[in-house]
Structures are given as structure tokens and as C-alpha cells.
Amino acid sequence: RYISRFRPAVKREAETNKAQWKTMGPAKVTVPSPKDFLLKHSKEPKLPARKKEQDSKKPPALPVPQRTDHPVMEIQSKKNFVKANAVAAMTELPKKPQPIYVDRRQGDKHLLETSGLVPKYIKKKDYGVTPKYVTRRKEEMKRAQEEYEARILEHLKKGAMKQLSDEERRSLLQALKKNWEEVYRQFQGLSVQIDTIPKRLHKEKLESQMRQLEHDIEVIEKHKVIYTANE
């Protein structure tokens, strides 16, 4: 049988490096001594010892007055403050209690002044006065309406526009409503199932005509005076 000539070297190398590749079994570490047991707070970080400040000096002691010393007083008053305070307390008017309100049966009290129940705003000087911005806006709207009416009158004088009479306006409104009823009748006659392109286009066309007629009817009903351009 063939035997490699490198067998002894491989065997020696495997036995030498065997311990380096071990993954099972207890690790060969030093066993701790029973005397070195874990103490309380031993794992907490310890702060360095506080150093005594050599440069720090005690503040100078303040001079304590002697018993025989008297305070320096330039102006001395002979007023009896105890008697004056007693007289002021007896003669002054009693304070008025603050108005309060109770919102619950348990007696929760709140100030009435800040509750919004006191009609303070009706006593203001500008209460009920129209704000300036509202007055200014009304004046601008009135000025714009006057300019529009002046421009319309100018066109009427030139003959470029004419005003529809009440009879013409009424007949025009009736004609629009009649056209809407005719288009609506055609819309009601459509088939339930819209499965072809011509049917869908016809339906969209009728809906567009109905919306336009409704818009025209609303405009004529809203405006009593209508102007038209002369062709």
C-alpha cells in the first residue's frame, strides 16, 4: 500500500496545532481564589479622591458690633408706628369681595371678571360702530358699480348695446326652459346600458347641453336687467 513520505510531518503538525483549534470543553483559565469574593459596590466607578485646595483661604470675618455701639441715625422720627397702623386699619374702607361664580355643585369657584359673562365690551367707545375696513369696502363696491353703470350708459348712447324689455326677457326664459325640457326628454329616452362609443358620446353631448341651459336660465332669473350687443 502507498504511504506518503510527508505523513510524519503532517501528523506532527496536526498534533502540535491541535490545541489551537479546540472549540469544546472548559477553557484553561486560572481559578479565582475564595478570598477574592465580590464585594458590595465594588463594580461601581470610583471618583478620585478630593484634593484639598491649598490656595483657598477662609473669608475674612465680618466685624461684629459691640453691645455698647449705637447705630448712626441722622433723622430720628418720634412717630408711633404701632398706633398709626392700628388707626389706619380701623379707619380704612373694607375691601370689596371679588365677584365669583360657581360652576359645579361641589363649589368650584372662579373669578367672574375673566369668565366672559361680564358685559365689558358694550361699554367700549367703539361698540356698535361699523369698522373702517367695512366702510371702505362698501365705498369701493359702490364706486365700481357706478363706473359699470356709467360705462353701460355710454355704450347705450353709442348704440352698441340695447336693454331687453321685460317681455323679451320673459319669452327668452320660457324658450330656454322649453329647450331644456326637450333635451331632458331625449336624455330620458336613452338606453339603460351604454355599451358603444356613439351612445356614450350622445349621452355626454346631452349632459353638456343641459348644464349650459341650466346656467343660462340661472343667469337670466338672477338678473332683472339684461343688455345685449347690437350686431
PDB file of C-alpha atoms in Angstrom:
ATOM      1  CA  ARG A   1       0.000   0.000   0.000  1.00  0.00           C
ATOM      2  CA  TYR A   2       1.196   3.506  -0.829  1.00  0.00           C
ATOM      3  CA  ILE A   3       2.314   5.601   2.094  1.00  0.00           C
ATOM      4  CA  SER A   4       3.186   9.272   1.617  1.00  0.00           C
ATOM      5  CA  ARG A   5       6.571  10.356   2.712  1.00  0.00           C
ATOM      6  CA  PHE A   6       5.039  13.556   4.228  1.00  0.00           C
ATOM      7  CA  ARG A   7       2.857  11.576   6.638  1.00  0.00           C
ATOM      8  CA  PRO A   8       5.100  12.019   9.724  1.00  0.00           C
ATOM      9  CA  ALA A   9       5.385  15.747   9.146  1.00  0.00           C
ATOM     10  CA  VAL A  10       1.625  16.174   8.710  1.00  0.00           C
ATOM     11  CA  LYS A  11       0.953  14.057  11.811  1.00  0.00           C
ATOM     12  CA  ARG A  12       3.424  16.066  13.860  1.00  0.00           C
ATOM     13  CA  GLU A  13       1.982  19.363  12.671  1.00  0.00           C
ATOM     14  CA  ALA A  14      -1.586  18.251  13.455  1.00  0.00           C
ATOM     15  CA  GLU A  15      -0.637  17.220  16.978  1.00  0.00           C
ATOM     16  CA  THR A  16       1.247  20.488  17.521  1.00  0.00           C
ATOM     17  CA  ASN A  17      -1.617  22.772  16.397  1.00  0.00           C
ATOM     18  CA  LYS A  18      -4.455  20.682  17.798  1.00  0.00           C
ATOM     19  CA  ALA A  19      -4.970  22.793  20.909  1.00  0.00           C
ATOM     20  CA  GLN A  20      -5.292  25.969  18.820  1.00  0.00           C
ATOM     21  CA  TRP A  21      -8.434  24.753  17.071  1.00  0.00           C
ATOM     22  CA  LYS A  22     -10.346  23.389  20.085  1.00  0.00           C
ATOM     23  CA  THR A  23     -13.938  24.656  20.429  1.00  0.00           C
ATOM     24  CA  MET A  24     -15.354  22.286  23.074  1.00  0.00           C
ATOM     25  CA  GLY A  25     -14.587  21.797  26.750  1.00  0.00           C
ATOM     26  CA  PRO A  26     -13.724  24.217  29.579  1.00  0.00           C
ATOM     27  CA  ALA A  27     -11.124  26.862  28.939  1.00  0.00           C
ATOM     28  CA  LYS A  28      -7.882  26.587  30.791  1.00  0.00           C
ATOM     29  CA  VAL A  29      -8.005  29.710  32.931  1.00  0.00           C
ATOM     30  CA  THR A  30      -6.797  30.465  36.405  1.00  0.00           C
ATOM     31  CA  VAL A  31      -9.321  29.673  39.105  1.00  0.00           C
ATOM     32  CA  PRO A  32     -10.198  32.667  41.310  1.00  0.00           C
ATOM     33  CA  SER A  33      -9.242  32.492  44.931  1.00  0.00           C
ATOM     34  CA  PRO A  34     -12.039  32.083  47.518  1.00  0.00           C
ATOM     35  CA  LYS A  35     -10.631  35.057  49.373  1.00  0.00           C
ATOM     36  CA  ASP A  36     -11.262  37.371  46.436  1.00  0.00           C
ATOM     37  CA  PHE A  37     -15.078  37.289  46.610  1.00  0.00           C
ATOM     38  CA  LEU A  38     -17.245  40.034  45.084  1.00  0.00           C
ATOM     39  CA  LEU A  39     -17.848  42.912  47.438  1.00  0.00           C
ATOM     40  CA  LYS A  40     -20.821  45.251  47.518  1.00  0.00           C
ATOM     41  CA  HIS A  41     -20.482  48.343  45.273  1.00  0.00           C
ATOM     42  CA  SER A  42     -17.134  47.024  44.053  1.00  0.00           C
ATOM     43  CA  LYS A  43     -18.079  47.420  40.383  1.00  0.00           C
ATOM     44  CA  GLU A  44     -19.276  50.998  40.724  1.00  0.00           C
ATOM     45  CA  PRO A  45     -16.944  53.670  39.292  1.00  0.00           C
ATOM     46  CA  LYS A  46     -14.897  55.310  41.978  1.00  0.00           C
ATOM     47  CA  LEU A  47     -14.259  59.018  41.881  1.00  0.00           C
ATOM     48  CA  PRO A  48     -10.777  60.262  42.524  1.00  0.00           C
ATOM     49  CA  ALA A  49     -10.034  61.479  45.984  1.00  0.00           C
ATOM     50  CA  ARG A  50     -10.822  65.101  46.530  1.00  0.00           C
ATOM     51  CA  LYS A  51      -7.733  67.229  46.798  1.00  0.00           C
ATOM     52  CA  LYS A  52      -7.535  69.932  49.362  1.00  0.00           C
ATOM     53  CA  GLU A  53      -7.235  73.324  47.822  1.00  0.00           C
ATOM     54  CA  GLN A  54      -4.094  74.893  49.093  1.00  0.00           C
ATOM     55  CA  ASP A  55      -4.830  78.318  47.688  1.00  0.00           C
ATOM     56  CA  SER A  56      -8.284  78.656  49.183  1.00  0.00           C
ATOM     57  CA  LYS A  57      -8.474  80.933  52.155  1.00  0.00           C
ATOM     58  CA  LYS A  58     -11.252  81.475  54.585  1.00  0.00           C
ATOM     59  CA  PRO A  59     -13.252  84.654  54.010  1.00  0.00           C
ATOM     60  CA  PRO A  60     -12.438  87.412  56.413  1.00  0.00           C
ATOM     61  CA  ALA A  61     -14.634  87.530  59.461  1.00  0.00           C
ATOM     62  CA  LEU A  62     -17.119  90.398  59.422  1.00  0.00           C
ATOM     63  CA  PRO A  63     -16.783  92.850  62.242  1.00  0.00           C
ATOM     64  CA  VAL A  64     -19.409  92.217  64.916  1.00  0.00           C
ATOM     65  CA  PRO A  65     -20.747  95.357  66.571  1.00  0.00           C
ATOM     66  CA  GLN A  66     -20.287  95.650  70.277  1.00  0.00           C
ATOM     67  CA  ARG A  67     -23.123  95.930  72.763  1.00  0.00           C
ATOM     68  CA  THR A  68     -22.166  99.461  73.557  1.00  0.00           C
ATOM     69  CA  ASP A  69     -22.219 100.585  69.884  1.00  0.00           C
ATOM     70  CA  HIS A  70     -25.167 102.676  68.688  1.00  0.00           C
ATOM     71  CA  PRO A  71     -26.346 102.936  65.064  1.00  0.00           C
ATOM     72  CA  VAL A  72     -25.663 106.152  63.249  1.00  0.00           C
ATOM     73  CA  MET A  73     -29.043 107.883  62.682  1.00  0.00           C
ATOM     74  CA  GLU A  74     -29.250 111.243  61.017  1.00  0.00           C
ATOM     75  CA  ILE A  75     -33.018 111.778  61.193  1.00  0.00           C
ATOM     76  CA  GLN A  76     -34.945 110.326  64.095  1.00  0.00           C
ATOM     77  CA  SER A  77     -38.735 110.006  63.980  1.00  0.00           C
ATOM     78  CA  LYS A  78     -40.954 110.104  67.023  1.00  0.00           C
ATOM     79  CA  LYS A  79     -43.894 108.540  65.196  1.00  0.00           C
ATOM     80  CA  ASN A  80     -45.624 105.629  66.912  1.00  0.00           C
ATOM     81  CA  PHE A  81     -45.957 103.196  64.034  1.00  0.00           C
ATOM     82  CA  VAL A  82     -47.967 100.656  66.050  1.00  0.00           C
ATOM     83  CA  LYS A  83     -50.617 103.197  66.919  1.00  0.00           C
ATOM     84  CA  ALA A  84     -50.608 104.630  63.372  1.00  0.00           C
ATOM     85  CA  ASN A  85     -51.127 101.192  61.837  1.00  0.00           C
ATOM     86  CA  ALA A  86     -53.975 100.442  64.251  1.00  0.00           C
ATOM     87  CA  VAL A  87     -55.722 103.724  63.406  1.00  0.00           C
ATOM     88  CA  ALA A  88     -55.292 103.125  59.667  1.00  0.00           C
ATOM     89  CA  ALA A  89     -56.745  99.629  59.960  1.00  0.00           C
ATOM     90  CA  MET A  90     -59.811 100.943  61.796  1.00  0.00           C
ATOM     91  CA  THR A  91     -60.487 103.901  59.512  1.00  0.00           C
ATOM     92  CA  GLU A  92     -59.842 102.413  56.075  1.00  0.00           C
ATOM     93  CA  LEU A  93     -62.726 101.151  53.977  1.00  0.00           C
ATOM     94  CA  PRO A  94     -63.228  97.404  53.820  1.00  0.00           C
ATOM     95  CA  LYS A  95     -62.142  95.718  50.615  1.00  0.00           C
ATOM     96  CA  LYS A  96     -64.879  94.716  48.261  1.00  0.00           C
ATOM     97  CA  PRO A  97     -65.016  90.977  47.614  1.00  0.00           C
ATOM     98  CA  GLN A  98     -64.238  89.917  44.068  1.00  0.00           C
ATOM     99  CA  PRO A  99     -67.288  88.633  42.185  1.00  0.00           C
ATOM    100  CA  ILE A 100     -67.080  84.903  41.573  1.00  0.00           C
ATOM    101  CA  TYR A 101     -69.222  82.191  40.064  1.00  0.00           C
ATOM    102  CA  VAL A 102     -69.628  78.529  40.890  1.00  0.00           C
ATOM    103  CA  ASP A 103     -69.767  76.043  38.032  1.00  0.00           C
ATOM    104  CA  ARG A 104     -70.366  72.842  39.980  1.00  0.00           C
ATOM    105  CA  ARG A 105     -72.356  71.732  42.956  1.00  0.00           C
ATOM    106  CA  GLN A 106     -69.157  70.905  44.808  1.00  0.00           C
ATOM    107  CA  GLY A 107     -68.394  74.617  44.955  1.00  0.00           C
ATOM    108  CA  ASP A 108     -65.581  75.186  42.463  1.00  0.00           C
ATOM    109  CA  LYS A 109     -65.169  78.973  42.440  1.00  0.00           C
ATOM    110  CA  HIS A 110     -63.788  81.065  39.580  1.00  0.00           C
ATOM    111  CA  LEU A 111     -63.406  84.776  39.004  1.00  0.00           C
ATOM    112  CA  LEU A 112     -66.346  86.346  37.203  1.00  0.00           C
ATOM    113  CA  GLU A 113     -64.199  89.028  35.548  1.00  0.00           C
ATOM    114  CA  THR A 114     -62.354  86.590  33.283  1.00  0.00           C
ATOM    115  CA  SER A 115     -65.286  84.264  32.595  1.00  0.00           C
ATOM    116  CA  GLY A 116     -66.774  86.222  29.686  1.00  0.00           C
ATOM    117  CA  LEU A 117     -70.107  86.665  31.485  1.00  0.00           C
ATOM    118  CA  VAL A 118     -69.473  90.317  32.342  1.00  0.00           C
ATOM    119  CA  PRO A 119     -70.708  92.672  29.558  1.00  0.00           C
ATOM    120  CA  LYS A 120     -67.492  94.705  29.351  1.00  0.00           C
ATOM    121  CA  TYR A 121     -67.361  95.182  25.591  1.00  0.00           C
ATOM    122  CA  ILE A 122     -70.683  97.016  25.319  1.00  0.00           C
ATOM    123  CA  LYS A 123     -69.141  99.817  27.373  1.00  0.00           C
ATOM    124  CA  LYS A 124     -66.350 100.443  24.888  1.00  0.00           C
ATOM    125  CA  LYS A 125     -66.344 103.711  22.942  1.00  0.00           C
ATOM    126  CA  ASP A 126     -66.340 101.992  19.552  1.00  0.00           C
ATOM    127  CA  TYR A 127     -69.028  99.447  20.438  1.00  0.00           C
ATOM    128  CA  GLY A 128     -71.605  99.175  17.653  1.00  0.00           C
ATOM    129  CA  VAL A 129     -69.565 101.367  15.281  1.00  0.00           C
ATOM    130  CA  THR A 130     -69.016  99.992  11.795  1.00  0.00           C
ATOM    131  CA  PRO A 131     -65.344  99.106  11.289  1.00  0.00           C
ATOM    132  CA  LYS A 132     -63.362 101.278   8.926  1.00  0.00           C
ATOM    133  CA  TYR A 133     -62.454  98.434   6.576  1.00  0.00           C
ATOM    134  CA  VAL A 134     -66.160  97.569   6.077  1.00  0.00           C
ATOM    135  CA  THR A 135     -66.979 101.182   5.245  1.00  0.00           C
ATOM    136  CA  ARG A 136     -64.024 101.389   2.865  1.00  0.00           C
ATOM    137  CA  ARG A 137     -65.043  98.155   1.135  1.00  0.00           C
ATOM    138  CA  LYS A 138     -68.622  99.368   0.691  1.00  0.00           C
ATOM    139  CA  GLU A 139     -67.375 102.599  -0.842  1.00  0.00           C
ATOM    140  CA  GLU A 140     -65.156 100.683  -3.270  1.00  0.00           C
ATOM    141  CA  MET A 141     -68.066  98.436  -4.305  1.00  0.00           C
ATOM    142  CA  LYS A 142     -70.327 101.460  -4.772  1.00  0.00           C
ATOM    143  CA  ARG A 143     -67.671 103.219  -6.868  1.00  0.00           C
ATOM    144  CA  ALA A 144     -67.176 100.122  -9.027  1.00  0.00           C
ATOM    145  CA  GLN A 145     -70.961  99.817  -9.558  1.00  0.00           C
ATOM    146  CA  GLU A 146     -71.201 103.462 -10.556  1.00  0.00           C
ATOM    147  CA  GLU A 147     -68.348 103.059 -13.042  1.00  0.00           C
ATOM    148  CA  TYR A 148     -70.006  99.992 -14.522  1.00  0.00           C
ATOM    149  CA  GLU A 149     -73.341 101.766 -14.881  1.00  0.00           C
ATOM    150  CA  ALA A 150     -71.642 104.793 -16.488  1.00  0.00           C
ATOM    151  CA  ARG A 151     -69.888 102.520 -18.990  1.00  0.00           C
ATOM    152  CA  ILE A 152     -73.184 100.794 -19.825  1.00  0.00           C
ATOM    153  CA  LEU A 153     -74.910 104.135 -20.371  1.00  0.00           C
ATOM    154  CA  GLU A 154     -72.086 105.222 -22.645  1.00  0.00           C
ATOM    155  CA  HIS A 155     -72.495 102.082 -24.765  1.00  0.00           C
ATOM    156  CA  LEU A 156     -76.242 102.609 -24.852  1.00  0.00           C
ATOM    157  CA  LYS A 157     -75.781 106.149 -26.090  1.00  0.00           C
ATOM    158  CA  LYS A 158     -73.454 104.940 -28.821  1.00  0.00           C
ATOM    159  CA  GLY A 159     -75.984 102.321 -29.859  1.00  0.00           C
ATOM    160  CA  ALA A 160     -73.611  99.419 -29.289  1.00  0.00           C
ATOM    161  CA  MET A 161     -75.907  97.822 -26.702  1.00  0.00           C
ATOM    162  CA  LYS A 162     -79.589  97.645 -26.021  1.00  0.00           C
ATOM    163  CA  GLN A 163     -81.609  96.628 -22.995  1.00  0.00           C
ATOM    164  CA  LEU A 164     -84.027  93.737 -23.203  1.00  0.00           C
ATOM    165  CA  SER A 165     -87.584  94.543 -22.294  1.00  0.00           C
ATOM    166  CA  ASP A 166     -89.500  92.538 -19.727  1.00  0.00           C
ATOM    167  CA  GLU A 167     -91.476  90.781 -22.462  1.00  0.00           C
ATOM    168  CA  GLU A 168     -88.331  89.811 -24.369  1.00  0.00           C
ATOM    169  CA  ARG A 169     -86.677  88.599 -21.173  1.00  0.00           C
ATOM    170  CA  ARG A 170     -89.723  86.520 -20.256  1.00  0.00           C
ATOM    171  CA  SER A 171     -90.008  84.973 -23.728  1.00  0.00           C
ATOM    172  CA  LEU A 172     -86.274  84.196 -23.743  1.00  0.00           C
ATOM    173  CA  LEU A 173     -86.541  82.495 -20.362  1.00  0.00           C
ATOM    174  CA  GLN A 174     -89.523  80.414 -21.485  1.00  0.00           C
ATOM    175  CA  ALA A 175     -87.676  79.372 -24.654  1.00  0.00           C
ATOM    176  CA  LEU A 176     -84.640  78.257 -22.643  1.00  0.00           C
ATOM    177  CA  LYS A 177     -86.828  76.228 -20.299  1.00  0.00           C
ATOM    178  CA  LYS A 178     -88.610  74.621 -23.253  1.00  0.00           C
ATOM    179  CA  ASN A 179     -85.253  73.691 -24.817  1.00  0.00           C
ATOM    180  CA  TRP A 180     -84.138  72.186 -21.508  1.00  0.00           C
ATOM    181  CA  GLU A 181     -87.306  70.069 -21.328  1.00  0.00           C
ATOM    182  CA  GLU A 182     -86.705  68.824 -24.878  1.00  0.00           C
ATOM    183  CA  VAL A 183     -83.112  67.878 -24.146  1.00  0.00           C
ATOM    184  CA  TYR A 184     -84.169  66.241 -20.889  1.00  0.00           C
ATOM    185  CA  ARG A 185     -86.804  64.207 -22.741  1.00  0.00           C
ATOM    186  CA  GLN A 186     -84.114  62.953 -25.124  1.00  0.00           C
ATOM    187  CA  PHE A 187     -81.853  62.159 -22.164  1.00  0.00           C
ATOM    188  CA  GLN A 188     -84.630  60.142 -20.508  1.00  0.00           C
ATOM    189  CA  GLY A 189     -85.076  58.180 -23.736  1.00  0.00           C
ATOM    190  CA  LEU A 190     -81.501  56.848 -23.702  1.00  0.00           C
ATOM    191  CA  SER A 191     -80.962  53.141 -23.228  1.00  0.00           C
ATOM    192  CA  VAL A 192     -80.025  51.896 -19.790  1.00  0.00           C
ATOM    193  CA  GLN A 193     -76.873  50.171 -20.990  1.00  0.00           C
ATOM    194  CA  ILE A 194     -74.340  52.455 -22.694  1.00  0.00           C
ATOM    195  CA  ASP A 195     -72.127  49.856 -24.372  1.00  0.00           C
ATOM    196  CA  THR A 196     -70.991  51.640 -27.538  1.00  0.00           C
ATOM    197  CA  ILE A 197     -68.955  54.731 -28.256  1.00  0.00           C
ATOM    198  CA  PRO A 198     -71.711  56.581 -30.188  1.00  0.00           C
ATOM    199  CA  LYS A 199     -74.150  56.059 -27.302  1.00  0.00           C
ATOM    200  CA  ARG A 200     -71.631  57.394 -24.803  1.00  0.00           C
ATOM    201  CA  LEU A 201     -70.817  60.442 -26.952  1.00  0.00           C
ATOM    202  CA  HIS A 202     -74.528  61.179 -27.427  1.00  0.00           C
ATOM    203  CA  LYS A 203     -75.099  60.983 -23.655  1.00  0.00           C
ATOM    204  CA  GLU A 204     -72.192  63.324 -22.938  1.00  0.00           C
ATOM    205  CA  LYS A 205     -73.481  65.782 -25.524  1.00  0.00           C
ATOM    206  CA  LEU A 206     -76.969  65.853 -23.931  1.00  0.00           C
ATOM    207  CA  GLU A 207     -75.481  66.347 -20.443  1.00  0.00           C
ATOM    208  CA  SER A 208     -73.354  69.256 -21.690  1.00  0.00           C
ATOM    209  CA  GLN A 209     -76.384  70.915 -23.315  1.00  0.00           C
ATOM    210  CA  MET A 210     -78.431  70.518 -20.115  1.00  0.00           C
ATOM    211  CA  ARG A 211     -75.681  72.091 -17.985  1.00  0.00           C
ATOM    212  CA  GLN A 212     -75.346  75.046 -20.367  1.00  0.00           C
ATOM    213  CA  LEU A 213     -79.118  75.625 -20.447  1.00  0.00           C
ATOM    214  CA  GLU A 214     -79.329  75.447 -16.646  1.00  0.00           C
ATOM    215  CA  HIS A 215     -76.540  78.028 -16.374  1.00  0.00           C
ATOM    216  CA  ASP A 216     -78.277  80.388 -18.832  1.00  0.00           C
ATOM    217  CA  ILE A 217     -81.627  80.052 -17.062  1.00  0.00           C
ATOM    218  CA  GLU A 218     -79.998  80.816 -13.693  1.00  0.00           C
ATOM    219  CA  VAL A 219     -78.266  83.922 -15.073  1.00  0.00           C
ATOM    220  CA  ILE A 220     -81.467  85.328 -16.611  1.00  0.00           C
ATOM    221  CA  GLU A 221     -83.533  84.636 -13.483  1.00  0.00           C
ATOM    222  CA  LYS A 222     -80.883  86.274 -11.261  1.00  0.00           C
ATOM    223  CA  HIS A 223     -80.507  89.500 -13.286  1.00  0.00           C
ATOM    224  CA  LYS A 224     -83.577  91.601 -13.941  1.00  0.00           C
ATOM    225  CA  VAL A 225     -81.817  93.971 -16.346  1.00  0.00           C
ATOM    226  CA  ILE A 226     -80.060  92.396 -19.340  1.00  0.00           C
ATOM    227  CA  TYR A 227     -78.101  94.161 -22.049  1.00  0.00           C
ATOM    228  CA  THR A 228     -77.284  92.710 -25.459  1.00  0.00           C
ATOM    229  CA  ALA A 229     -74.841  93.858 -28.103  1.00  0.00           C
ATOM    230  CA  ASN A 230     -76.203  95.179 -31.395  1.00  0.00           C
ATOM    231  CA  GLU A 231     -74.946  93.254 -34.395  1.00  0.00           C
TER     232      GLU A 231
END
